[in-house]
Short mmCIF file of C-alpha atoms in Angstrom, two decimals:
data_model
loop_
_atom_site.label_atom_id
_atom_site.label_comp_id
_atom_site.label_asym_id
_atom_site.label_seq_id
_atom_site.Cartn_x
_atom_site.Cartn_y
_atom_site.Cartn_z
CA UNK A 11 96.97 -76.51 107.03
CA UNK A 12 97.27 -76.63 110.82
CA UNK A 13 99.63 -78.71 112.92
CA UNK A 14 97.80 -81.10 115.27
CA UNK A 15 98.62 -81.64 118.87
CA UNK A 16 100.32 -84.90 119.82
CA UNK A 17 98.36 -87.64 121.62
CA UNK A 18 97.96 -86.64 125.26
CA UNK A 19 97.35 -90.10 126.72
CA UNK A 20 100.47 -91.73 125.34
CA UNK A 21 102.22 -92.34 128.68
CA UNK A 22 99.23 -94.19 130.07
CA UNK A 23 98.39 -96.16 126.96
CA UNK A 24 99.16 -99.85 127.13
CA UNK A 25 98.86 -100.29 123.40
CA UNK A 26 100.69 -98.46 120.63
CA UNK A 27 99.26 -95.82 118.32
CA UNK A 28 101.06 -96.96 115.18
CA UNK A 29 102.62 -100.15 113.84
CA UNK A 30 105.77 -99.86 111.75
CA UNK A 31 107.41 -102.51 109.56
CA UNK A 32 110.86 -102.00 108.04
CA UNK A 33 113.64 -100.36 110.05
CA UNK A 34 116.16 -99.49 107.38
CA UNK A 35 117.60 -95.98 107.19
CA UNK A 36 114.31 -94.34 106.21
CA UNK A 37 112.12 -96.54 108.39
CA UNK A 38 114.18 -96.08 111.54
CA UNK A 39 114.20 -92.31 111.14
CA UNK A 40 110.48 -92.13 110.44
CA UNK A 41 109.82 -94.12 113.63
CA UNK A 42 111.96 -91.73 115.69
CA UNK A 43 110.19 -88.79 114.05
CA UNK A 44 106.83 -90.29 115.05
CA UNK A 45 108.11 -90.85 118.58
CA UNK A 46 109.35 -87.26 118.84
CA UNK A 47 105.84 -86.13 117.97
CA UNK A 48 104.27 -88.12 120.77
CA UNK A 49 103.23 -91.34 119.07
CA UNK A 50 103.99 -94.71 120.62
CA UNK A 51 105.20 -97.06 117.89
CA UNK A 52 105.29 -100.85 117.69
CA UNK A 53 108.09 -101.96 115.36
CA UNK A 54 108.99 -105.10 113.46
CA UNK A 55 111.84 -106.02 111.14
CA UNK A 56 113.18 -109.36 109.99
CA UNK A 57 116.66 -108.16 111.00
CA UNK A 58 116.97 -108.25 114.80
CA UNK A 59 120.03 -105.98 114.72
CA UNK A 60 117.88 -103.18 113.28
CA UNK A 61 115.35 -103.63 116.09
CA UNK A 62 118.13 -103.52 118.67
CA UNK A 63 119.56 -100.38 117.07
CA UNK A 64 116.31 -98.40 117.19
CA UNK A 65 115.62 -99.45 120.78
CA UNK A 66 119.08 -98.23 121.78
CA UNK A 67 118.63 -94.93 119.95
CA UNK A 68 115.19 -94.41 121.48
CA UNK A 69 116.61 -94.99 124.95
CA UNK A 70 119.38 -92.50 124.26
CA UNK A 71 117.19 -89.76 122.79
CA UNK A 72 113.87 -89.93 124.59
CA UNK A 73 112.97 -87.34 127.21
CA UNK A 74 110.33 -89.46 128.96
CA UNK A 75 110.77 -92.40 131.34
CA UNK A 76 108.82 -94.98 129.36
CA UNK A 77 109.95 -96.34 125.98
CA UNK A 78 108.36 -94.72 122.96
CA UNK A 79 109.22 -97.67 120.71
CA UNK A 80 108.07 -101.24 121.35
CA UNK A 81 109.91 -104.13 119.68
CA UNK A 82 107.84 -106.98 118.21
CA UNK A 83 109.07 -110.42 117.16
CA UNK A 84 106.30 -111.24 114.67
CA UNK A 85 103.46 -109.77 112.64
CA UNK A 86 100.99 -111.27 115.10
CA UNK A 87 102.71 -109.61 118.05
CA UNK A 88 102.75 -106.32 116.15
CA UNK A 89 98.96 -106.40 115.68
CA UNK A 90 98.45 -107.41 119.31
CA UNK A 91 100.33 -104.31 120.45
CA UNK A 92 98.21 -101.89 118.42
CA UNK A 93 95.07 -99.94 119.17
CA UNK A 94 92.17 -100.85 116.91
CA UNK A 95 91.49 -100.01 114.19
CA UNK A 96 95.14 -100.53 113.29
CA UNK A 97 97.37 -98.08 111.43
CA UNK A 98 100.44 -99.84 110.04
CA UNK A 99 103.20 -98.09 108.12
CA UNK A 100 105.54 -99.97 105.77
CA UNK A 101 109.03 -98.82 104.88
CA UNK A 102 110.29 -101.73 102.81
CA UNK A 103 111.86 -101.94 99.34
CA UNK A 104 109.46 -101.41 96.44
CA UNK A 105 108.11 -104.40 94.56
CA UNK A 106 107.70 -107.92 95.91
CA UNK A 107 108.69 -107.06 99.53
CA UNK A 108 105.55 -104.88 99.84
CA UNK A 109 103.30 -107.76 98.84
CA UNK A 110 105.28 -110.16 101.04
CA UNK A 111 104.52 -108.00 104.09
CA UNK A 112 100.88 -107.52 103.09
CA UNK A 113 100.33 -111.27 102.83
CA UNK A 114 101.92 -111.85 106.24
CA UNK A 115 99.67 -109.18 107.76
CA UNK A 116 96.61 -110.92 106.31
CA UNK A 117 97.78 -114.22 107.80
CA UNK A 118 98.35 -112.47 111.15
CA UNK A 119 94.75 -111.27 111.26
CA UNK A 120 94.67 -107.74 109.86
CA UNK A 121 91.07 -106.50 109.53
CA UNK A 122 89.11 -104.83 106.75
CA UNK A 123 89.11 -101.42 108.48
CA UNK A 124 92.84 -101.48 109.26
CA UNK A 125 95.03 -99.13 107.23
CA UNK A 126 98.33 -100.28 105.72
CA UNK A 127 100.43 -97.42 104.35
CA UNK A 128 103.22 -98.03 101.83
CA UNK A 129 105.90 -95.32 102.16
CA UNK A 130 108.43 -96.99 99.87
CA UNK A 131 109.55 -95.77 96.46
CA UNK A 132 106.86 -97.75 94.64
CA UNK A 133 105.87 -97.35 91.02
CA UNK A 134 102.49 -95.61 91.09
CA UNK A 135 100.76 -98.27 88.98
CA UNK A 136 101.77 -100.89 91.56
CA UNK A 137 99.91 -98.88 94.21
CA UNK A 138 96.79 -98.84 92.06
CA UNK A 139 97.01 -102.61 91.57
CA UNK A 140 97.54 -103.24 95.30
CA UNK A 141 94.56 -101.13 96.33
CA UNK A 142 92.35 -103.39 94.19
CA UNK A 143 94.13 -106.56 95.23
CA UNK A 144 93.72 -106.03 98.98
CA UNK A 145 90.32 -104.37 98.95
CA UNK A 146 88.10 -106.01 101.57
CA UNK A 147 91.09 -107.42 103.44
CA UNK A 148 92.44 -104.07 104.63
CA UNK A 149 92.66 -100.48 103.38
CA UNK A 150 95.80 -100.10 101.26
CA UNK A 151 97.04 -96.49 101.28
CA UNK A 152 100.20 -95.05 99.74
CA UNK A 153 102.41 -92.15 100.74
CA UNK A 154 105.50 -91.11 98.82
CA UNK A 155 108.26 -89.71 101.02
CA UNK A 156 111.01 -87.30 99.99
CA UNK A 157 113.85 -85.88 102.01
CA UNK A 158 116.33 -88.69 102.50
CA UNK A 159 117.35 -89.94 105.92
CA UNK A 160 117.60 -86.47 107.48
CA UNK A 161 114.18 -85.50 106.16
CA UNK A 162 112.67 -88.72 107.47
CA UNK A 163 114.12 -88.02 110.91
CA UNK A 164 113.28 -84.34 111.29
CA UNK A 165 110.58 -83.62 108.71
CA UNK A 166 110.05 -84.99 105.19
CA UNK A 167 107.75 -83.94 102.39
CA UNK A 168 104.86 -86.41 102.26
CA UNK A 169 102.67 -87.11 99.22
CA UNK A 170 99.73 -89.30 100.34
CA UNK A 171 97.05 -90.77 98.09
CA UNK A 172 94.29 -93.33 98.38
CA UNK A 173 90.96 -93.75 100.15
CA UNK A 174 89.75 -90.30 101.38
CA UNK A 175 88.40 -91.77 104.61
CA UNK A 176 91.77 -93.36 105.35
CA UNK A 177 93.33 -89.94 104.88
CA UNK A 178 91.09 -88.46 107.58
CA UNK A 179 92.47 -91.07 109.98
CA UNK A 180 96.16 -90.48 109.28
CA UNK A 181 96.14 -86.80 108.33
CA UNK A 182 97.04 -85.61 111.84
CA UNK A 183 99.97 -88.04 111.98
CA UNK A 184 101.36 -86.88 108.66
CA UNK A 185 100.93 -83.20 109.52
CA UNK A 186 102.81 -83.75 112.77
CA UNK A 187 105.88 -85.44 111.28
CA UNK A 188 106.13 -83.47 108.02
CA UNK A 189 108.58 -80.63 107.42
CA UNK A 190 107.23 -77.14 108.20
CA UNK A 191 107.54 -73.83 106.37
CA UNK A 192 106.83 -70.21 107.17
CA UNK A 193 103.59 -69.53 105.21
CA UNK A 194 104.64 -65.96 104.40
CA UNK A 195 108.20 -66.49 103.19
CA UNK A 196 108.02 -70.14 102.15
CA UNK A 197 111.29 -70.77 103.99
CA UNK A 198 111.75 -73.97 106.03
CA UNK A 199 111.36 -73.87 109.81
CA UNK A 200 113.98 -76.38 110.87
CA UNK A 201 115.02 -78.19 114.01
CA UNK A 202 117.54 -81.00 114.04
CA UNK A 203 117.39 -81.70 117.76
CA UNK A 204 115.92 -85.09 118.77
CA UNK A 205 112.86 -84.79 120.94
CA UNK A 206 112.12 -81.22 119.92
CA UNK A 207 110.09 -81.31 116.70
CA UNK A 208 108.90 -78.22 114.86
CA UNK A 209 105.25 -77.54 115.70
CA UNK A 210 104.79 -74.17 113.96
CA UNK A 211 104.23 -73.38 110.29
CA UNK A 212 102.58 -75.14 107.36
CA UNK A 213 103.18 -78.90 107.16
CA UNK A 214 104.67 -80.16 103.90
CA UNK A 215 101.95 -82.68 103.23
CA UNK A 216 98.58 -82.60 101.53
CA UNK A 217 96.16 -85.17 100.19
CA UNK A 218 97.14 -85.63 96.55
CA UNK A 219 94.23 -87.72 95.27
CA UNK A 220 93.20 -91.30 94.45
CA UNK A 221 95.58 -94.17 95.08
CA UNK A 222 98.72 -93.89 92.96
CA UNK A 223 98.50 -90.12 92.50
CA UNK A 224 100.90 -89.45 95.37
CA UNK A 225 103.56 -91.79 94.05
CA UNK A 226 103.09 -90.31 90.57
CA UNK A 227 103.70 -86.81 91.92
CA UNK A 228 106.78 -88.09 93.79
CA UNK A 229 107.97 -89.74 90.57
CA UNK A 230 107.76 -86.38 88.78
CA UNK A 231 109.49 -84.74 91.77
CA UNK A 232 112.35 -87.17 91.23
CA UNK A 233 112.39 -86.45 87.51
CA UNK A 234 112.74 -82.73 88.26
CA UNK A 235 115.43 -83.67 90.79
CA UNK A 236 117.36 -85.50 88.03
CA UNK A 237 117.16 -82.40 85.84
CA UNK A 238 118.10 -79.98 88.63
CA UNK A 239 121.13 -82.07 89.61
CA UNK A 240 122.29 -82.40 86.00
CA UNK A 241 121.94 -78.66 85.39
CA UNK A 242 124.07 -77.90 88.46
CA UNK A 243 126.63 -80.45 87.28
CA UNK A 244 126.78 -78.88 83.82
CA UNK A 245 127.45 -75.45 85.32
CA UNK A 246 130.19 -77.06 87.44
CA UNK A 247 131.68 -78.78 84.37
CA UNK A 248 131.78 -75.54 82.38
CA UNK A 249 133.51 -73.70 85.24
CA UNK A 250 135.91 -76.60 85.86
CA UNK A 251 136.89 -77.23 82.23
CA UNK A 252 136.12 -73.96 80.50
CA UNK A 253 137.26 -71.55 83.21
CA UNK A 254 139.87 -73.81 84.90
CA UNK A 255 138.33 -73.11 88.32
CA UNK A 256 139.18 -75.30 91.29
CA UNK A 257 136.48 -77.20 93.17
CA UNK A 258 136.91 -74.80 96.09
CA UNK A 259 136.39 -71.80 93.82
CA UNK A 260 133.25 -73.35 92.34
CA UNK A 261 132.02 -74.13 95.86
CA UNK A 262 132.43 -70.46 96.77
CA UNK A 263 130.52 -69.49 93.62
CA UNK A 264 127.68 -71.84 94.50
CA UNK A 265 127.51 -70.44 98.03
CA UNK A 266 127.21 -66.95 96.56
CA UNK A 267 124.48 -68.14 94.20
CA UNK A 268 122.69 -69.75 97.12
CA UNK A 269 122.10 -66.30 98.63
CA UNK A 270 119.80 -65.30 95.77
CA UNK A 271 117.25 -66.68 93.32
CA UNK A 272 119.09 -70.02 93.01
CA UNK A 273 118.79 -70.74 96.73
CA UNK A 274 118.13 -74.46 97.12
CA UNK A 275 119.14 -77.58 98.99
CA UNK A 276 120.87 -79.00 95.90
CA UNK A 277 123.03 -75.89 95.42
CA UNK A 278 123.86 -75.98 99.13
CA UNK A 279 125.01 -79.59 99.15
CA UNK A 280 126.86 -79.19 95.85
CA UNK A 281 129.03 -76.58 97.52
CA UNK A 282 129.63 -78.95 100.44
CA UNK A 283 130.65 -81.77 98.10
CA UNK A 284 133.01 -79.52 96.15
CA UNK A 285 134.68 -78.30 99.35
CA UNK A 286 135.25 -81.80 100.73
CA UNK A 287 138.78 -83.21 100.72
CA UNK A 288 139.52 -86.89 100.18
CA UNK A 289 140.45 -88.44 103.55
CA UNK A 290 143.05 -90.66 101.85
CA UNK A 291 144.86 -88.41 99.39
CA UNK A 292 143.96 -84.93 100.61
CA UNK A 293 142.86 -83.99 97.10
CA UNK A 294 139.44 -82.57 96.35
CA UNK A 295 137.04 -85.46 96.85
CA UNK A 296 135.13 -84.67 93.66
CA UNK A 297 138.32 -85.29 91.67
CA UNK A 298 138.65 -88.87 92.95
CA UNK A 299 134.98 -89.81 92.59
CA UNK A 300 134.43 -91.93 89.47
CA UNK A 301 132.33 -90.05 86.91
CA UNK A 302 129.78 -92.87 86.48
CA UNK A 303 126.35 -91.86 87.77
CA UNK A 304 123.97 -94.33 89.34
CA UNK A 305 120.19 -94.22 89.28
CA UNK A 306 117.35 -96.09 90.97
CA UNK A 307 114.81 -95.75 88.18
CA UNK A 308 112.44 -92.95 89.18
CA UNK A 309 113.91 -90.54 86.62
CA UNK A 310 113.52 -93.22 83.98
CA UNK A 311 109.90 -93.79 85.08
CA UNK A 312 109.27 -90.05 84.63
CA UNK A 313 110.80 -90.04 81.15
CA UNK A 314 108.80 -93.12 80.13
CA UNK A 315 105.56 -91.62 81.47
CA UNK A 316 106.23 -88.38 79.59
CA UNK A 317 106.61 -90.35 76.37
CA UNK A 318 103.49 -92.39 77.08
CA UNK A 319 101.21 -89.39 77.64
CA UNK A 320 102.90 -87.20 75.02
CA UNK A 321 104.24 -84.56 77.38
CA UNK A 322 107.43 -82.76 76.29
CA UNK A 323 109.85 -83.28 79.20
CA UNK A 324 113.12 -83.24 77.30
CA UNK A 325 115.24 -81.68 80.05
CA UNK A 326 114.23 -84.41 82.49
CA UNK A 327 114.82 -87.04 79.82
CA UNK A 328 118.21 -85.57 78.90
CA UNK A 329 119.22 -85.78 82.55
CA UNK A 330 118.40 -89.50 82.49
CA UNK A 331 120.37 -89.94 79.27
CA UNK A 332 123.32 -88.03 80.77
CA UNK A 333 123.51 -90.55 83.60
CA UNK A 334 123.29 -93.38 81.10
CA UNK A 335 126.07 -91.92 78.95
CA UNK A 336 128.29 -91.45 82.00
CA UNK A 337 128.20 -95.22 82.57
CA UNK A 338 130.10 -95.79 79.29
CA UNK A 339 133.34 -94.80 81.01
CA UNK A 340 135.70 -97.13 79.13
CA UNK A 341 134.25 -96.15 75.76
CA UNK A 342 134.45 -92.45 76.64
CA UNK A 343 138.11 -92.80 77.61
CA UNK A 344 138.82 -94.54 74.29
CA UNK A 345 136.78 -91.98 72.34
CA UNK A 346 138.67 -89.12 73.98
CA UNK A 347 141.85 -90.45 72.35
CA UNK A 348 140.38 -90.46 68.85
CA UNK A 349 137.58 -87.88 68.61
CA UNK A 350 138.76 -84.30 68.45
CA UNK A 351 137.06 -81.16 69.67
CA UNK A 352 137.76 -77.43 69.55
CA UNK A 353 140.43 -75.64 71.54
CA UNK A 354 138.78 -74.45 74.75
CA UNK A 355 138.93 -70.72 75.43
CA UNK A 356 135.75 -69.43 77.04
CA UNK A 357 137.21 -66.06 78.04
CA UNK A 358 138.26 -64.99 74.57
CA UNK A 359 135.37 -62.57 74.20
CA UNK A 360 133.99 -62.41 77.78
CA UNK A 361 135.71 -62.08 81.12
CA UNK A 362 135.66 -64.91 83.65
CA UNK A 363 133.22 -62.92 85.78
CA UNK A 364 130.92 -62.42 82.77
CA UNK A 365 130.91 -66.14 81.98
CA UNK A 366 130.06 -66.99 85.60
CA UNK A 367 127.18 -64.50 85.52
CA UNK A 368 125.97 -66.04 82.25
CA UNK A 369 126.07 -69.50 83.82
CA UNK A 370 124.09 -68.27 86.82
CA UNK A 371 121.34 -66.97 84.55
CA UNK A 372 121.44 -70.06 82.34
CA UNK A 373 121.02 -72.32 85.36
CA UNK A 374 118.07 -70.26 86.60
CA UNK A 375 116.25 -70.20 83.25
CA UNK A 376 116.92 -73.89 82.65
CA UNK A 377 115.59 -74.66 86.12
CA UNK A 378 112.36 -72.79 85.34
CA UNK A 379 111.92 -74.90 82.21
CA UNK A 380 112.60 -78.17 84.06
CA UNK A 381 109.90 -77.37 86.61
CA UNK A 382 107.56 -76.21 83.84
CA UNK A 383 108.02 -79.57 82.14
CA UNK A 384 107.36 -81.46 85.39
CA UNK A 385 104.16 -79.58 86.18
CA UNK A 386 103.01 -79.86 82.57
CA UNK A 387 103.54 -83.63 82.76
CA UNK A 388 101.49 -83.85 85.97
CA UNK A 389 98.72 -81.80 84.35
CA UNK A 390 98.53 -84.04 81.29
CA UNK A 391 98.72 -87.21 83.40
CA UNK A 392 95.95 -85.92 85.69
CA UNK A 393 93.62 -85.56 82.71
CA UNK A 394 94.68 -88.99 81.45
CA UNK A 395 93.94 -90.71 84.77
CA UNK A 396 91.01 -88.62 86.00
CA UNK A 397 92.86 -87.00 88.89
CA UNK A 398 92.31 -83.48 90.22
CA UNK A 399 95.75 -82.25 91.27
CA UNK A 400 96.19 -79.01 93.22
CA UNK A 401 99.48 -77.67 91.86
CA UNK A 402 99.67 -74.79 94.34
CA UNK A 403 99.49 -77.32 97.19
CA UNK A 404 102.02 -79.60 95.51
CA UNK A 405 104.47 -76.71 95.15
CA UNK A 406 103.85 -75.84 98.80
CA UNK A 407 104.73 -79.28 100.12
CA UNK A 408 107.98 -79.24 98.11
CA UNK A 409 109.20 -76.05 99.81
CA UNK A 410 110.80 -78.00 102.68
CA UNK A 411 111.72 -81.55 103.55
CA UNK A 412 112.23 -82.80 100.00
CA UNK A 413 115.38 -82.91 97.87
CA UNK A 414 114.28 -80.17 95.41
CA UNK A 415 113.29 -77.77 98.19
CA UNK A 416 114.08 -74.22 97.14
CA UNK A 417 112.96 -70.64 97.66
CA UNK A 418 112.02 -70.78 93.97
CA UNK A 419 109.00 -72.96 94.85
CA UNK A 420 107.32 -70.05 96.62
CA UNK A 421 107.03 -68.34 93.23
CA UNK A 422 105.54 -71.50 91.72
CA UNK A 423 103.03 -71.68 94.57
CA UNK A 424 101.96 -68.08 93.90
CA UNK A 425 101.70 -68.75 90.17
CA UNK A 426 99.14 -71.52 90.70
CA UNK A 427 97.35 -69.65 93.48
CA UNK A 428 96.88 -66.75 91.06
CA UNK A 429 95.67 -69.06 88.28
CA UNK A 430 94.77 -72.65 89.15
CA UNK A 431 94.16 -73.35 85.45
CA UNK A 432 97.60 -72.10 84.37
CA UNK A 433 98.55 -74.11 81.29
CA UNK A 434 102.31 -73.79 81.78
CA UNK A 435 104.59 -72.05 84.28
CA UNK A 436 106.17 -70.19 81.36
CA UNK A 437 102.86 -68.35 80.88
CA UNK A 438 102.77 -66.97 84.42
CA UNK A 439 103.49 -63.19 84.44
CA UNK A 440 106.31 -63.54 86.99
CA UNK A 441 108.11 -66.24 85.02
CA UNK A 442 107.54 -64.41 81.74
CA UNK A 443 109.34 -61.44 83.26
CA UNK A 444 112.12 -63.63 84.67
CA UNK A 445 112.85 -65.40 81.38
CA UNK A 446 112.74 -62.13 79.43
CA UNK A 447 115.23 -60.61 81.87
CA UNK A 448 117.72 -63.48 82.02
CA UNK A 449 117.49 -65.25 78.65
CA UNK A 450 120.25 -63.32 76.86
CA UNK A 451 122.87 -64.70 79.25
CA UNK A 452 121.22 -68.13 79.04
CA UNK A 453 121.84 -68.16 75.31
CA UNK A 454 125.39 -66.82 75.63
CA UNK A 455 126.33 -69.47 78.20
CA UNK A 456 125.10 -72.35 76.06
CA UNK A 457 126.63 -70.91 72.88
CA UNK A 458 130.01 -70.42 74.58
CA UNK A 459 129.99 -73.92 76.04
CA UNK A 460 129.01 -75.42 72.69
CA UNK A 461 131.73 -73.55 70.82
CA UNK A 462 134.21 -74.70 73.47
CA UNK A 463 133.08 -78.30 73.07
CA UNK A 464 131.79 -78.67 76.63
CA UNK A 465 128.57 -80.73 76.74
CA UNK A 466 125.54 -79.16 78.37
CA UNK A 467 122.67 -81.40 77.21
CA UNK A 468 120.16 -80.47 79.91
CA UNK A 469 120.69 -76.72 79.55
CA UNK A 470 120.53 -76.99 75.76
CA UNK A 471 117.33 -79.03 75.87
CA UNK A 472 115.76 -76.55 78.28
CA UNK A 473 116.47 -73.70 75.86
CA UNK A 474 115.12 -75.74 72.94
CA UNK A 475 111.99 -76.46 74.97
CA UNK A 476 111.53 -72.74 75.63
CA UNK A 477 112.15 -71.74 72.01
CA UNK A 478 109.83 -74.47 70.72
CA UNK A 479 107.07 -73.56 73.18
CA UNK A 480 107.17 -69.88 72.21
CA UNK A 481 107.24 -70.67 68.47
CA UNK A 482 103.86 -70.16 66.77
CA UNK A 483 104.87 -72.27 63.76
CA UNK A 484 107.06 -75.38 64.05
CA UNK A 485 108.41 -77.60 61.23
CA UNK A 486 105.88 -80.29 62.13
CA UNK A 487 104.00 -79.19 58.99
CA UNK A 488 106.76 -80.72 56.85
CA UNK A 489 106.81 -83.75 59.14
CA UNK A 490 103.08 -84.30 58.59
CA UNK A 491 103.68 -84.03 54.86
CA UNK A 492 106.37 -86.71 55.12
CA UNK A 493 104.05 -88.98 57.14
CA UNK A 494 101.29 -88.56 54.61
CA UNK A 495 103.70 -89.31 51.74
CA UNK A 496 104.99 -92.67 53.03
CA UNK A 497 102.09 -93.79 55.22
CA UNK A 498 98.96 -91.94 54.15
CA UNK A 499 98.61 -90.67 57.71
CA UNK A 500 96.68 -87.55 56.55
CA UNK A 501 97.06 -83.95 57.69
CA UNK A 502 94.97 -80.99 58.81
CA UNK A 503 94.96 -77.70 56.90
CA UNK A 504 95.51 -74.26 58.39
CA UNK A 505 92.61 -72.88 56.33
CA UNK A 506 90.12 -75.60 57.30
CA UNK A 507 88.63 -76.82 60.60
CA UNK A 508 91.19 -79.00 62.36
CA UNK A 509 88.79 -81.93 62.58
CA UNK A 510 88.84 -82.32 58.79
CA UNK A 511 91.63 -84.60 57.52
CA UNK A 512 93.22 -84.54 54.07
CA UNK A 513 95.50 -86.76 52.00
CA UNK A 514 97.55 -86.20 48.84
CA UNK A 515 97.56 -89.12 46.43
CA UNK A 516 101.32 -88.94 45.98
CA UNK A 517 101.59 -91.84 43.53
CA UNK A 518 99.44 -90.10 40.90
CA UNK A 519 101.11 -87.65 38.49
CA UNK A 520 98.58 -84.91 39.14
CA UNK A 521 98.67 -85.61 42.91
CA UNK A 522 95.08 -84.72 43.74
CA UNK A 523 94.02 -83.91 47.32
CA UNK A 524 91.19 -85.86 48.89
CA UNK A 525 89.31 -85.25 52.12
CA UNK A 526 89.18 -88.29 54.36
CA UNK A 527 85.70 -89.12 55.56
CA UNK A 528 85.45 -90.49 59.09
#
């Protein structure tokens, strides 16, 4: 993937290159990112204060005499300020607001060959429905964006999907504003200076596939994000409760971990959070933050999709459940006064340093399983929906810009480059070696936490996933017998072709077996 040059005629152009609707935190920063990369942007928002704010910031940051951002007072004025055919980017809340804007654009005179790009956090099925709904009126295209406000400003990870021809028209724009990585090391090439975008390296964007595929991939990204965050929090909880470590001590541990195989944005910011003092009390901020986790739904969407397509993603799902359970604060406080647990002593048999090392390895192995579940889900969903997903490219575009960016993703990229038909990350030679090397401590960490009564649902589910996946025979044989007993659901035999189905007539004394003809 090469980085394009910015438009050379921008200073002389009377009309704008791109239209942009929605100037919230993400929208404003995406506009400034576009402007930094040489695109002249016409903007519209229903809130005039947001328009005023971006004009002021553009005037403060720009290094050219003429404005890079043009304010518009209506949808009609926005279209009038754009070069034809129009490219219009939306950054509005998912759901009805997207359709509200689309209908106003139709009324304002948008044309059939104009492209409207939804960059919000939309459910992927909504994108599919919109592409059909607006076909013939304009080209509806979707791009999922990850990286938060900083990523939007200086380089996000972009997951576009939709009409292939539309992609050829916006590809150079996306490659310009996306985060960049060193192709050899996989490490981000970063610049946080306005007006000086990164122009070297591989852009963290690639065409994902038909409409909806990009938002599906982003949905799974967020599911992995849920799992990764929960795993880090469980390690923190074990150190805080089981080892009586202070937030500052845990922050130092995370910074040490961030120098090795666990290097990631989430480990980095976790250390920052743990080191922060409360401006009011002076105590560690983490100790005054209420332990009730919020969620916007993408993790739930991932869990639901996994259930719908039959993909085992229990670590992602457990992370969603952990957030749900945290919301029962009053009940948990009451339960803590009545439900007993064991006396906590995690250093009875191992030293504090040993337990920390075990937690490091447990976090790493659990992380591998969470990513394996996410990629397995995408693989099953791709077959279900007729998509062709390039998992090496998907891993590449997650190496920078997005929330789960980590050095670890370079290894995932290599795994799928070596074998594009890899059934599961756990079957890649590198990850086989990694799990074999670190799993003993993984097991010790979970066993110690369990004995001490410290919950670690995501880590435990990751280990169960690994042990189940490597198990040649599971107790589902008894389960099938149970199903056949009460519901005549039939079963396959290990000594017969799997396509042949059998049933025991359980209500008869002799209980004969019959083969079910289909």
